[in-house]
């Protein structure tokens, strides 16, 4: 075997396309067979010259065999974490959230992290641990979240959201991709490094329990622990790639303003025959108001909404358009016969670099069995706005609040209640950390990752920059088709193990670049 080259059970040898496609591919990951995991993973080749000293090369060469030997345990440990319903939005799960934090602490300790601690906050605990191998070496701060979104609607799951199953190479469970499966790759990557060639630089790991509800207490914790969290870069796996054969790295996240609105008409429900047509119906009024929030070009009509938006240059838009995207497949996957959005922008742009406004939920009046002729007293909606760089969450929330109250038709009162928010973030593509991530992925995927802008939000990323002065690398291994926040959330076994194989290579390249 040539130096710097690793031979593995490669699907290519069986005449299959290696780790291909955006949807489930037989060659992705492994199938469960009589309780054991059958290897069908990817092969990889990396040039010996990429890593400097021989000891680094042999450390890197030891990664994949270690992952291979331990993959069944790595998977089973993740399944154990997925069995804990650590839903942060619902106080009913408080005890499970606490239990999950303890489990994360135990796993981090077993992996070889030190000073592992469950840090209590005014909300859900944060689990922190570190391994300082040499204070003169660079430090990577890994962030992730062990909390998950509520699993409802339960009836749409094919198996229990907290009874993880592996089917066709996919791990089905709430939190499998967002974010337990992804943060746990880092715990296993640390174990892998410590059990093979050692850690090439220092690592600090902070896994929180309130990401899905706005990270309020993490923000406070970060401000109070600046010294402890000192690092050179933040590394987060909580985003998606284009496809398993089209690796990519997110270089931006959108911000968020989230509000709840309450529209009140008469002080009690009324008979819709006796009063209907004579007084404002708050549900009719709310629908009118919501409909007016977009114009014919699907632009948001809130005055000032676009004022601070940083437009991309033609060159930046051109670079983004180079990422492969098939609109037909996109529509087919979603079972829609058309796409729709802001005039003048492509689908990918609408879902990443443009600000948006969406109703997330709307309710009021009678929704029980049969018909009840009623003119309701109240109507409600939850509305989210995704923001882009230079839009400030607080300012946009205020603009919305003023506008929404102003457009109320006669005869209703409107209250706007702000929820959590967060700022957008962009990450550099020329930093040593980005280049290390890019090289690491190129080695394990056999292709250089494409930089893309993501549409989701991780509000703490902007705060890491503001408070700790740290840039982030969004080292996500999920796919958009993972159904995060939806029924049947899934994460590829291939993606999980590939992450564990790729992260240690990031550590080696990053420490070599410093
Ligand atoms: N992991 C997601 C964010 C994400 C998903 C970013 C996919 C890029 C691609 C995160 O857990 C999340 O869901 N964030 C929330 C924001 C939070 C304040 C509730 C979101 O984006 O809705
Ligand atoms: Mn997440
Ligand atoms: Mn999420």
XYZ file of C-alpha atoms and ligand atoms in Angstrom, residues 145 149 178 211-212 484-485, ligand 3:
8
model
C -26.773 21.640 21.321
C -37.486 20.569 18.876
C -30.253 18.505 14.749
C -30.495 26.472 21.142
C -33.972 25.669 19.904
C -35.006 18.577 10.891
C -37.859 20.063 12.992
Mn -32.964 23.242 15.124
